[in-house]
Amino acid sequence: MNLDPIFQSAQEAFLHYKNISGKDKAAFLRKIAEGLEAEKHSLIPMASEESNLPEGRITGELGRTVGQIKLFANLVEEGSWVEAVIDHADPDRAPAPKPDIRRFLTALGPVVVFGASNFPLAFSTAGGDTISALAAGCPVIYKAHPAHPETSKLVGQVIHKAVIESTLPIGVFTHVEGGIEVGQALAKHPTAKAVAFTGSFAGGKALFDAASQRKEPIPVFAEMGSVNPVIALKEKLGNNMEALAKQFVASLTLGAGQFCTNPGLIMVPDIHAEEFAKAVKNELELITAAPMLHEGIAASYYNALAILQGRKELEWVQVAEAKDLIKAYPALAKIKASDWLEDEHFQQEVFGSFALMVVYEHFNELYAIAQRLHGQLTITLWGEEDELAKKVDLINQLEEKCGRLLFKGVPTGVEVGYAMQHGGPYPSTTDSRFTSVGAYAIKRFARPIAFQDMPHELLPNALREENPLGIWRMVDGEFKR
Amino acid sequence: MNLDPIFQSAQEAFLHYKNISGKDKAAFLRKIAEGLEAEKHSLIPMASEESNLPEGRITGELGRTVGQIKLFANLVEEGSWVEAVIDHADPDRAPAPKPDIRRFLTALGPVVVFGASNFPLAFSTAGGDTISALAAGCPVIYKAHPAHPETSKLVGQVIHKAVIESTLPIGVFTHVEGGIEVGQALAKHPTAKAVAFTGSFAGGKALFDAASQRKEPIPVFAEMGSVNPVIALKEKLGNNMEALAKQFVASLTLGAGQFCTNPGLIMVPDIHAEEFAKAVKNELELITAAPMLHEGIAASYYNALAILQGRKELEWVQVAEAKDLIKAYPALAKIKASDWLEDEHFQQEVFGSFALMVVYEHFNELYAIAQRLHGQLTITLWGEEDELAKKVDLINQLEEKCGRLLFKGVPTGVEVGYAMQHGGPYPSTTDSRFTSVGAYAIKRFARPIAFQDMPHELLPNALREENPLGIWRMVDGEFKR
């Protein structure tokens, strides 16, 4: 596949599109949202059929997708996200006059976005990566996920229509189909300026390596999932055994366990381990096994379990029998903390509804686990307030291992807001300094540029003296609007 | 060299130091500034002797170094740099209650900083990289530059004293000496979380490659210099021939041309090329050749010139004769734009006071040059206001190739303020999304973390409801203090 014409068209579009007003960008994004809503009667059954996810879940996901688009439309329409900073000149400064310098965020350039299999809408064609890149002013070359080709194509058409109706250059969005080779070629194309990906560690790491080894290395935002440890402290668990078991199992089995925030690791104190395992088992028995996204993913799930079943350190609370080729029967195994600490393999994600229950004896073991943990999207710490108050050192250590630290509830259900951080230390993502969910996701696709002594008529509106956009700016060190 | 104890000490220091208040961090930083000022009568002659830079220049650099430290002290004392964001809970939201999520920036972890030969103070031991990392809450493992070992050691002692006097763990700052192997080992150590470097492309690229190929890849902020093109438009140049020649030569030969913003490329319209070349030559003849940092750098300078002297496309306006082994005699050569466009080699930086004058015939050639340019720290565009107004497309294209775009003066003299962007597209730096000079340099060493439903007493001060620090925060989507 010759990708040059695609990237040439994207680059041409970029030089125009990056400069259109926040209002115009917002109008364009809202047209995409309206287009998705107009197609919902086709989209919902189509995405459901292609992903095996129930229509209810897809309906929710469509709502989330539309909500995300509106969040970014509002963000760019308001405009303060560009971090405008003005340092005024001082011609009288000694020993040398001070120049006028104005800085703001400008779009990076054409971005390659990869769709995710587990979110055919919210993390795919018009998902958070595409929309935050478009919001930042970057054209998107979108590589469709082969697990939901028709859904992707239809959403691609919706975006294309919005491009045309907004009289934008067609290179603002390009829908590309293909396999791994096409994906690699997209990430390696010299015109690409960034890559966004949600999926497996192997997939994300391959893109990261390709992008870092280019003649011009480019950033890769790969969200590669994690085991999202849940840590139960003694009192809290003892006081809420049934309720916590219920919450945990609901989170573990949601969407057949195919969420990047799926809790695949839970640490419980030995005193409650047996009782809690029983409570979890009772809940698991109430779960109807749900079909996974496709047979390949189900096969990987059962293969990973088969490998773990060969490990003598594990005691199985619930074994998943592969009763058919597609459904995920949930599974749970127990392991002693001392054994878990011996082998990093126990930290590997099993994509699906499997959890490993690590039984700890002492607080020291828990702290050692916290030190040894790989980087995670989330960590959840269940404790009574007085228990937590005594665990400041543990909390301090856990902060180093995750992007989001929860003290109630479960990690699934990622809020799309301003404060969300969906991105954690490696290997959960390739760049912990950014989020792929929430308003700040836009920052991935922009870089600062400073203008020194630029004639006032040439300044972008965000940096003009009179602040025509009415945005928040830092002027001579003070925030102002 | 066994680096484990160094990193273990840094990691232990980190878990404490990251959490100290902005006020305490500011007091610590100010102690470093005071220590440098107290040692100035030793430091200035020492740094001057080790670097061959005149005492006047070093005195200015010390002032800049102290000024930078105070800027970061003020920044962390004020505290808003942590980008605190609060999304309040909404227990009544349907279909699911909304949790309380609070996000801010937290320190990355131990950072490895490499000193630069051309700034023995401002980009070295207590330079911008070290200070911005310390300001962010990261311990620093500092690799001294072998070109100024005594200066580095003395500044290291000043920092160490400030650590002790502030009763901080000694692992907050470690001074390490050694060669390239030690540098590589530091960047590869599993406990290191980021690398900052100012120097050559080869040095920066080697660190970037090492850091990306680690088991856990880490960010590298390598500022690798550039040729900082100056583009002269016809009218402006015709109206200010002598003044611009004087400015240009002063910038080109400042500090023997050893600045990362040294203008090594200048584009002039053919109609004025001969006259401007003559004006530049007249100015160059008034320059007294200054000694370079060391003989190795001077040898590289003359080697690079010798290679260019073999290129038939160049017409030499001023040839640098290597009259001794250390001084940089400035040099200037002319080339036709059409020839320049044929070979990327003409874009390579010659570290020292050499400039290549590219003579363009048409605006189209200038635009083609702008498209072909490698990433730069700065680009300077000299034009009359009415000339510039007609060059919007050129300006738009130039923005893609630099971090700072100047419309007056010369690129040397990098302001240390809020709006400065010292960092441009690859290969001028390895990460165009960050700056290594100015207040925003602190952002390189922090990542966001979100707390979901954290008990209020456990929240860091920046995120407590009553805003005890009085910082700017985004609360439910609105900026507030």
Short mmCIF file of N, CA and C in Angstrom, two decimals, chain A residues 205-344:
data_model
loop_
_atom_site.label_atom_id
_atom_site.label_comp_id
_atom_site.label_asym_id
_atom_site.label_seq_id
_atom_site.Cartn_x
_atom_site.Cartn_y
_atom_site.Cartn_z
N LYS A 205 4.10 -2.13 22.33
CA LYS A 205 5.56 -2.11 22.40
C LYS A 205 6.17 -2.13 21.00
N ALA A 206 5.56 -2.89 20.09
CA ALA A 206 6.08 -2.95 18.71
C ALA A 206 5.98 -1.57 18.05
N LEU A 207 4.90 -0.87 18.30
CA LEU A 207 4.75 0.48 17.73
C LEU A 207 5.74 1.45 18.37
N PHE A 208 5.89 1.32 19.69
CA PHE A 208 6.84 2.19 20.38
C PHE A 208 8.25 2.00 19.83
N ASP A 209 8.64 0.73 19.64
CA ASP A 209 9.99 0.46 19.12
C ASP A 209 10.15 1.02 17.71
N ALA A 210 9.14 0.79 16.88
CA ALA A 210 9.22 1.29 15.51
C ALA A 210 9.35 2.81 15.51
N ALA A 211 8.57 3.47 16.35
CA ALA A 211 8.56 4.93 16.36
C ALA A 211 9.84 5.51 16.94
N SER A 212 10.44 4.82 17.94
CA SER A 212 11.68 5.34 18.53
C SER A 212 12.87 5.11 17.62
N GLN A 213 12.76 4.13 16.71
CA GLN A 213 13.90 3.82 15.84
C GLN A 213 13.80 4.50 14.48
N ARG A 214 12.78 5.33 14.30
CA ARG A 214 12.69 6.11 13.06
C ARG A 214 13.87 7.08 12.96
N LYS A 215 14.09 7.59 11.74
CA LYS A 215 15.11 8.64 11.60
C LYS A 215 14.71 9.81 12.51
N GLU A 216 13.44 10.19 12.44
CA GLU A 216 12.91 11.19 13.38
C GLU A 216 11.99 10.46 14.35
N PRO A 217 12.44 10.20 15.57
CA PRO A 217 11.57 9.50 16.52
C PRO A 217 10.32 10.33 16.81
N ILE A 218 9.21 9.67 17.03
CA ILE A 218 7.97 10.38 17.36
C ILE A 218 7.34 9.76 18.61
N PRO A 219 6.53 10.53 19.33
CA PRO A 219 5.91 9.97 20.53
C PRO A 219 4.84 8.93 20.20
N VAL A 220 4.77 7.92 21.03
CA VAL A 220 3.73 6.88 20.93
C VAL A 220 2.97 6.87 22.25
N PHE A 221 1.69 7.05 22.18
CA PHE A 221 0.85 6.95 23.36
C PHE A 221 0.14 5.61 23.29
N ALA A 222 0.76 4.60 23.88
CA ALA A 222 0.18 3.27 23.84
C ALA A 222 -0.37 2.96 25.22
N GLU A 223 -1.65 2.70 25.26
CA GLU A 223 -2.30 2.31 26.51
C GLU A 223 -2.44 0.81 26.43
N MET A 224 -1.62 0.10 27.23
CA MET A 224 -1.46 -1.33 27.03
C MET A 224 -2.09 -2.18 28.13
N GLY A 225 -2.89 -1.51 28.97
CA GLY A 225 -3.61 -2.29 29.98
C GLY A 225 -2.75 -2.66 31.16
N SER A 226 -3.36 -3.26 32.15
CA SER A 226 -2.64 -3.65 33.36
C SER A 226 -3.53 -4.56 34.18
N VAL A 227 -3.03 -5.00 35.34
CA VAL A 227 -3.83 -5.91 36.16
C VAL A 227 -4.62 -5.17 37.23
N ASN A 228 -4.43 -3.84 37.33
CA ASN A 228 -5.26 -3.01 38.21
C ASN A 228 -5.48 -3.62 39.60
N PRO A 229 -4.42 -3.73 40.37
CA PRO A 229 -4.52 -4.39 41.68
C PRO A 229 -5.56 -3.73 42.59
N VAL A 230 -6.24 -4.57 43.32
CA VAL A 230 -7.14 -4.12 44.38
C VAL A 230 -6.51 -4.62 45.69
N ILE A 231 -6.35 -3.73 46.64
CA ILE A 231 -5.75 -4.12 47.92
C ILE A 231 -6.79 -3.94 49.02
N ALA A 232 -7.10 -5.04 49.69
CA ALA A 232 -8.09 -4.98 50.77
C ALA A 232 -7.36 -4.98 52.11
N LEU A 233 -7.63 -3.97 52.93
CA LEU A 233 -7.08 -3.96 54.30
C LEU A 233 -8.04 -4.70 55.22
N LYS A 234 -7.50 -5.12 56.36
CA LYS A 234 -8.18 -6.08 57.23
C LYS A 234 -9.56 -5.64 57.72
N GLU A 235 -9.59 -4.48 58.36
CA GLU A 235 -10.86 -4.05 58.96
C GLU A 235 -11.95 -3.85 57.92
N LYS A 236 -11.56 -3.13 56.87
CA LYS A 236 -12.53 -2.82 55.82
C LYS A 236 -13.11 -4.11 55.23
N LEU A 237 -12.22 -5.04 54.95
CA LEU A 237 -12.69 -6.29 54.34
C LEU A 237 -13.56 -7.06 55.32
N GLY A 238 -13.13 -7.11 56.58
CA GLY A 238 -13.90 -7.83 57.59
C GLY A 238 -15.30 -7.25 57.76
N ASN A 239 -15.40 -5.94 57.66
CA ASN A 239 -16.69 -5.26 57.86
C ASN A 239 -17.62 -5.31 56.64
N ASN A 240 -17.06 -5.63 55.47
CA ASN A 240 -17.87 -5.51 54.25
C ASN A 240 -17.66 -6.69 53.30
N MET A 241 -17.47 -7.85 53.88
CA MET A 241 -17.11 -9.02 53.08
C MET A 241 -18.01 -9.24 51.86
N GLU A 242 -19.33 -9.31 52.12
CA GLU A 242 -20.26 -9.65 51.03
C GLU A 242 -20.32 -8.55 49.99
N ALA A 243 -20.43 -7.32 50.48
CA ALA A 243 -20.59 -6.18 49.56
C ALA A 243 -19.36 -6.04 48.66
N LEU A 244 -18.18 -6.21 49.26
CA LEU A 244 -16.96 -6.06 48.47
C LEU A 244 -16.81 -7.21 47.47
N ALA A 245 -17.18 -8.41 47.89
CA ALA A 245 -17.13 -9.55 46.97
C ALA A 245 -18.03 -9.29 45.76
N LYS A 246 -19.21 -8.75 46.04
CA LYS A 246 -20.17 -8.46 44.98
C LYS A 246 -19.60 -7.41 44.01
N GLN A 247 -19.09 -6.32 44.57
CA GLN A 247 -18.51 -5.26 43.75
C GLN A 247 -17.35 -5.77 42.90
N PHE A 248 -16.52 -6.55 43.57
CA PHE A 248 -15.33 -7.06 42.88
C PHE A 248 -15.71 -7.95 41.71
N VAL A 249 -16.62 -8.86 41.94
CA VAL A 249 -17.01 -9.80 40.88
C VAL A 249 -17.72 -9.06 39.74
N ALA A 250 -18.51 -8.08 40.09
CA ALA A 250 -19.19 -7.30 39.04
C ALA A 250 -18.15 -6.62 38.15
N SER A 251 -17.11 -6.07 38.76
CA SER A 251 -16.07 -5.38 37.99
C SER A 251 -15.23 -6.37 37.17
N LEU A 252 -14.93 -7.51 37.81
CA LEU A 252 -14.09 -8.52 37.16
C LEU A 252 -14.75 -9.11 35.91
N THR A 253 -16.06 -9.25 35.96
CA THR A 253 -16.75 -9.96 34.88
C THR A 253 -17.45 -9.01 33.91
N LEU A 254 -17.40 -7.72 34.19
CA LEU A 254 -18.03 -6.73 33.31
C LEU A 254 -17.45 -6.87 31.90
N GLY A 255 -18.35 -6.96 30.92
CA GLY A 255 -17.88 -7.08 29.53
C GLY A 255 -16.95 -8.24 29.33
N ALA A 256 -17.25 -9.37 30.00
CA ALA A 256 -16.40 -10.57 29.93
C ALA A 256 -14.96 -10.28 30.33
N GLY A 257 -14.77 -9.29 31.19
CA GLY A 257 -13.42 -8.99 31.70
C GLY A 257 -12.52 -8.28 30.71
N GLN A 258 -13.14 -7.76 29.65
CA GLN A 258 -12.33 -7.18 28.57
C GLN A 258 -12.18 -5.66 28.69
N PHE A 259 -11.89 -5.18 29.87
CA PHE A 259 -11.64 -3.76 30.07
C PHE A 259 -10.18 -3.57 30.47
N CYS A 260 -9.60 -2.45 30.06
CA CYS A 260 -8.20 -2.23 30.44
C CYS A 260 -8.09 -1.96 31.93
N THR A 261 -9.18 -1.62 32.58
CA THR A 261 -9.14 -1.41 34.03
C THR A 261 -9.70 -2.60 34.80
N ASN A 262 -9.80 -3.74 34.13
CA ASN A 262 -10.29 -4.95 34.77
C ASN A 262 -9.38 -5.35 35.94
N PRO A 263 -9.94 -5.60 37.13
CA PRO A 263 -9.10 -5.92 38.29
C PRO A 263 -8.65 -7.37 38.29
N GLY A 264 -7.45 -7.63 37.84
CA GLY A 264 -6.95 -9.00 37.69
C GLY A 264 -6.12 -9.48 38.87
N LEU A 265 -5.98 -8.62 39.88
CA LEU A 265 -5.14 -8.96 41.03
C LEU A 265 -5.82 -8.38 42.25
N ILE A 266 -5.98 -9.21 43.29
CA ILE A 266 -6.57 -8.69 44.51
C ILE A 266 -5.78 -9.21 45.71
N MET A 267 -5.43 -8.31 46.61
CA MET A 267 -4.62 -8.71 47.76
C MET A 267 -5.47 -8.68 49.00
N VAL A 268 -5.50 -9.81 49.69
CA VAL A 268 -6.35 -9.90 50.88
C VAL A 268 -5.54 -10.43 52.07
N PRO A 269 -5.89 -9.97 53.26
CA PRO A 269 -5.17 -10.43 54.45
C PRO A 269 -5.54 -11.88 54.75
N ASP A 270 -4.58 -12.65 55.21
CA ASP A 270 -4.80 -14.10 55.38
C ASP A 270 -5.99 -14.41 56.31
N ILE A 271 -6.21 -13.53 57.28
CA ILE A 271 -7.27 -13.78 58.26
C ILE A 271 -8.65 -13.88 57.60
N HIS A 272 -8.83 -13.14 56.49
CA HIS A 272 -10.13 -13.14 55.81
C HIS A 272 -10.11 -13.89 54.48
N ALA A 273 -8.95 -14.44 54.14
CA ALA A 273 -8.78 -14.93 52.77
C ALA A 273 -9.79 -16.03 52.41
N GLU A 274 -9.95 -16.97 53.34
CA GLU A 274 -10.81 -18.10 53.01
C GLU A 274 -12.26 -17.67 52.85
N GLU A 275 -12.69 -16.86 53.81
CA GLU A 275 -14.08 -16.40 53.78
C GLU A 275 -14.36 -15.54 52.55
N PHE A 276 -13.40 -14.65 52.24
CA PHE A 276 -13.60 -13.77 51.09
C PHE A 276 -13.59 -14.58 49.78
N ALA A 277 -12.70 -15.57 49.72
CA ALA A 277 -12.65 -16.41 48.51
C ALA A 277 -14.00 -17.11 48.32
N LYS A 278 -14.58 -17.54 49.43
CA LYS A 278 -15.89 -18.21 49.35
C LYS A 278 -16.96 -17.23 48.86
N ALA A 279 -16.92 -16.02 49.42
CA ALA A 279 -17.90 -15.01 49.02
C ALA A 279 -17.77 -14.68 47.54
N VAL A 280 -16.51 -14.58 47.07
CA VAL A 280 -16.29 -14.30 45.65
C VAL A 280 -16.79 -15.47 44.81
N LYS A 281 -16.50 -16.67 45.26
CA LYS A 281 -16.93 -17.87 44.51
C LYS A 281 -18.46 -17.90 44.39
N ASN A 282 -19.12 -17.57 45.49
CA ASN A 282 -20.59 -17.53 45.45
C ASN A 282 -21.09 -16.54 44.40
N GLU A 283 -20.44 -15.38 44.35
CA GLU A 283 -20.84 -14.38 43.37
C GLU A 283 -20.54 -14.85 41.95
N LEU A 284 -19.36 -15.46 41.79
CA LEU A 284 -18.96 -15.92 40.45
C LEU A 284 -19.94 -16.94 39.91
N GLU A 285 -20.50 -17.75 40.83
CA GLU A 285 -21.42 -18.79 40.37
C GLU A 285 -22.73 -18.22 39.84
N LEU A 286 -22.99 -16.96 40.20
CA LEU A 286 -24.22 -16.31 39.71
C LEU A 286 -24.04 -15.70 38.32
N ILE A 287 -22.77 -15.66 37.87
CA ILE A 287 -22.46 -14.98 36.60
C ILE A 287 -22.74 -15.89 35.42
N THR A 288 -23.43 -15.35 34.44
CA THR A 288 -23.62 -16.06 33.18
C THR A 288 -22.44 -15.73 32.28
N ALA A 289 -21.74 -16.75 31.83
CA ALA A 289 -20.57 -16.49 30.99
C ALA A 289 -20.98 -15.74 29.74
N ALA A 290 -20.21 -14.70 29.41
CA ALA A 290 -20.53 -13.88 28.25
C ALA A 290 -19.54 -14.16 27.13
N PRO A 291 -19.99 -14.01 25.89
CA PRO A 291 -19.07 -14.23 24.77
C PRO A 291 -17.98 -13.15 24.74
N MET A 292 -16.77 -13.53 24.39
CA MET A 292 -15.68 -12.56 24.25
C MET A 292 -15.74 -11.94 22.85
N LEU A 293 -14.83 -11.00 22.60
CA LEU A 293 -14.89 -10.22 21.36
C LEU A 293 -14.78 -11.09 20.11
N HIS A 294 -13.89 -12.06 20.18
CA HIS A 294 -13.78 -13.02 19.07
C HIS A 294 -13.08 -14.27 19.58
N GLU A 295 -13.07 -15.30 18.73
CA GLU A 295 -12.54 -16.59 19.19
C GLU A 295 -11.06 -16.53 19.53
N GLY A 296 -10.33 -15.67 18.84
CA GLY A 296 -8.89 -15.55 19.10
C GLY A 296 -8.64 -15.08 20.53
N ILE A 297 -9.43 -14.10 20.97
CA ILE A 297 -9.26 -13.57 22.32
C ILE A 297 -9.66 -14.62 23.36
N ALA A 298 -10.73 -15.36 23.06
CA ALA A 298 -11.15 -16.42 23.99
C ALA A 298 -10.07 -17.51 24.08
N ALA A 299 -9.48 -17.84 22.93
CA ALA A 299 -8.41 -18.86 22.93
C ALA A 299 -7.23 -18.38 23.77
N SER A 300 -6.88 -17.10 23.63
CA SER A 300 -5.76 -16.56 24.42
C SER A 300 -6.07 -16.62 25.91
N TYR A 301 -7.31 -16.33 26.26
CA TYR A 301 -7.74 -16.38 27.66
C TYR A 301 -7.53 -17.78 28.21
N TYR A 302 -8.03 -18.78 27.51
CA TYR A 302 -7.93 -20.14 28.03
C TYR A 302 -6.49 -20.66 28.00
N ASN A 303 -5.71 -20.20 27.01
CA ASN A 303 -4.29 -20.58 26.99
C ASN A 303 -3.57 -20.03 28.20
N ALA A 304 -3.84 -18.75 28.50
CA ALA A 304 -3.16 -18.13 29.65
C ALA A 304 -3.54 -18.86 30.93
N LEU A 305 -4.82 -19.24 31.04
CA LEU A 305 -5.25 -19.98 32.24
C LEU A 305 -4.58 -21.35 32.31
N ALA A 306 -4.45 -22.00 31.16
CA ALA A 306 -3.84 -23.34 31.14
C ALA A 306 -2.40 -23.26 31.65
N ILE A 307 -1.69 -22.21 31.23
CA ILE A 307 -0.31 -22.05 31.71
C ILE A 307 -0.31 -21.88 33.23
N LEU A 308 -1.21 -21.04 33.73
CA LEU A 308 -1.26 -20.82 35.18
C LEU A 308 -1.66 -22.09 35.92
N GLN A 309 -2.49 -22.91 35.27
CA GLN A 309 -2.92 -24.15 35.94
C GLN A 309 -1.75 -25.11 36.15
N GLY A 310 -0.70 -24.90 35.41
CA GLY A 310 0.50 -25.71 35.60
C GLY A 310 1.36 -25.25 36.77
N ARG A 311 1.01 -24.11 37.39
CA ARG A 311 1.84 -23.57 38.46
C ARG A 311 1.37 -24.11 39.81
N LYS A 312 2.29 -24.79 40.50
CA LYS A 312 1.92 -25.44 41.77
C LYS A 312 1.64 -24.42 42.88
N GLU A 313 2.11 -23.16 42.70
CA GLU A 313 1.90 -22.16 43.76
C GLU A 313 0.43 -21.74 43.86
N LEU A 314 -0.35 -22.04 42.83
CA LEU A 314 -1.74 -21.55 42.81
C LEU A 314 -2.71 -22.58 43.39
N GLU A 315 -3.68 -22.07 44.12
CA GLU A 315 -4.78 -22.91 44.58
C GLU A 315 -6.04 -22.36 43.91
N TRP A 316 -6.72 -23.18 43.17
CA TRP A 316 -7.84 -22.68 42.35
C TRP A 316 -9.13 -22.62 43.15
N VAL A 317 -9.73 -21.46 43.20
CA VAL A 317 -11.02 -21.28 43.86
C VAL A 317 -12.13 -21.57 42.87
N GLN A 318 -11.89 -21.13 41.65
CA GLN A 318 -12.87 -21.36 40.59
C GLN A 318 -12.09 -21.60 39.31
N VAL A 319 -12.35 -22.77 38.71
CA VAL A 319 -11.67 -23.08 37.45
C VAL A 319 -12.61 -22.76 36.30
N ALA A 320 -12.08 -22.14 35.26
CA ALA A 320 -12.91 -21.84 34.08
C ALA A 320 -12.82 -22.99 33.12
N GLU A 321 -13.93 -23.63 32.89
CA GLU A 321 -13.90 -24.69 31.88
C GLU A 321 -14.30 -24.07 30.56
N ALA A 322 -13.50 -24.31 29.54
CA ALA A 322 -13.80 -23.77 28.22
C ALA A 322 -14.91 -24.60 27.61
N LYS A 323 -16.17 -24.24 27.97
CA LYS A 323 -17.29 -25.06 27.50
C LYS A 323 -17.63 -24.78 26.04
N ASP A 324 -17.22 -23.62 25.53
CA ASP A 324 -17.32 -23.39 24.09
C ASP A 324 -16.15 -22.50 23.68
N LEU A 325 -16.09 -22.16 22.39
CA LEU A 325 -14.90 -21.50 21.86
C LEU A 325 -14.91 -20.00 22.00
N ILE A 326 -15.98 -19.45 22.58
CA ILE A 326 -16.08 -17.99 22.56
C ILE A 326 -16.38 -17.38 23.93
N LYS A 327 -17.08 -18.12 24.80
CA LYS A 327 -17.47 -17.51 26.07
C LYS A 327 -16.37 -17.54 27.12
N ALA A 328 -16.36 -16.47 27.93
CA ALA A 328 -15.37 -16.39 29.00
C ALA A 328 -16.01 -16.83 30.30
N TYR A 329 -15.65 -18.03 30.78
CA TYR A 329 -16.08 -18.44 32.11
C TYR A 329 -15.08 -17.86 33.10
N PRO A 330 -15.57 -17.13 34.12
CA PRO A 330 -14.62 -16.48 35.03
C PRO A 330 -13.85 -17.48 35.87
N ALA A 331 -12.69 -17.06 36.33
CA ALA A 331 -11.82 -17.94 37.11
C ALA A 331 -11.12 -17.15 38.20
N LEU A 332 -10.76 -17.87 39.26
CA LEU A 332 -10.09 -17.23 40.39
C LEU A 332 -9.11 -18.22 41.02
N ALA A 333 -7.90 -17.77 41.29
CA ALA A 333 -6.92 -18.62 41.98
C ALA A 333 -6.30 -17.83 43.12
N LYS A 334 -5.86 -18.57 44.14
CA LYS A 334 -5.21 -17.95 45.29
C LYS A 334 -3.72 -18.24 45.24
N ILE A 335 -2.92 -17.31 45.75
CA ILE A 335 -1.48 -17.53 45.87
C ILE A 335 -0.99 -16.82 47.13
N LYS A 336 0.02 -17.41 47.77
CA LYS A 336 0.61 -16.75 48.94
C LYS A 336 1.45 -15.57 48.47
N ALA A 337 1.43 -14.51 49.24
CA ALA A 337 2.22 -13.33 48.88
C ALA A 337 3.69 -13.69 48.68
N SER A 338 4.21 -14.57 49.56
CA SER A 338 5.64 -14.91 49.45
C SER A 338 5.93 -15.60 48.12
N ASP A 339 4.98 -16.41 47.61
CA ASP A 339 5.18 -17.05 46.31
C ASP A 339 5.04 -16.02 45.17
N TRP A 340 4.04 -15.18 45.32
CA TRP A 340 3.80 -14.16 44.28
C TRP A 340 5.05 -13.31 44.10
N LEU A 341 5.68 -12.97 45.19
CA LEU A 341 6.85 -12.10 45.15
C LEU A 341 8.04 -12.74 44.44
N GLU A 342 8.00 -14.07 44.32
CA GLU A 342 9.14 -14.79 43.74
C GLU A 342 9.20 -14.74 42.23
N ASP A 343 8.07 -14.44 41.57
CA ASP A 343 8.05 -14.60 40.11
C ASP A 343 7.22 -13.49 39.45
N GLU A 344 7.89 -12.68 38.66
CA GLU A 344 7.22 -11.58 37.94
C GLU A 344 6.10 -12.07 37.02
#
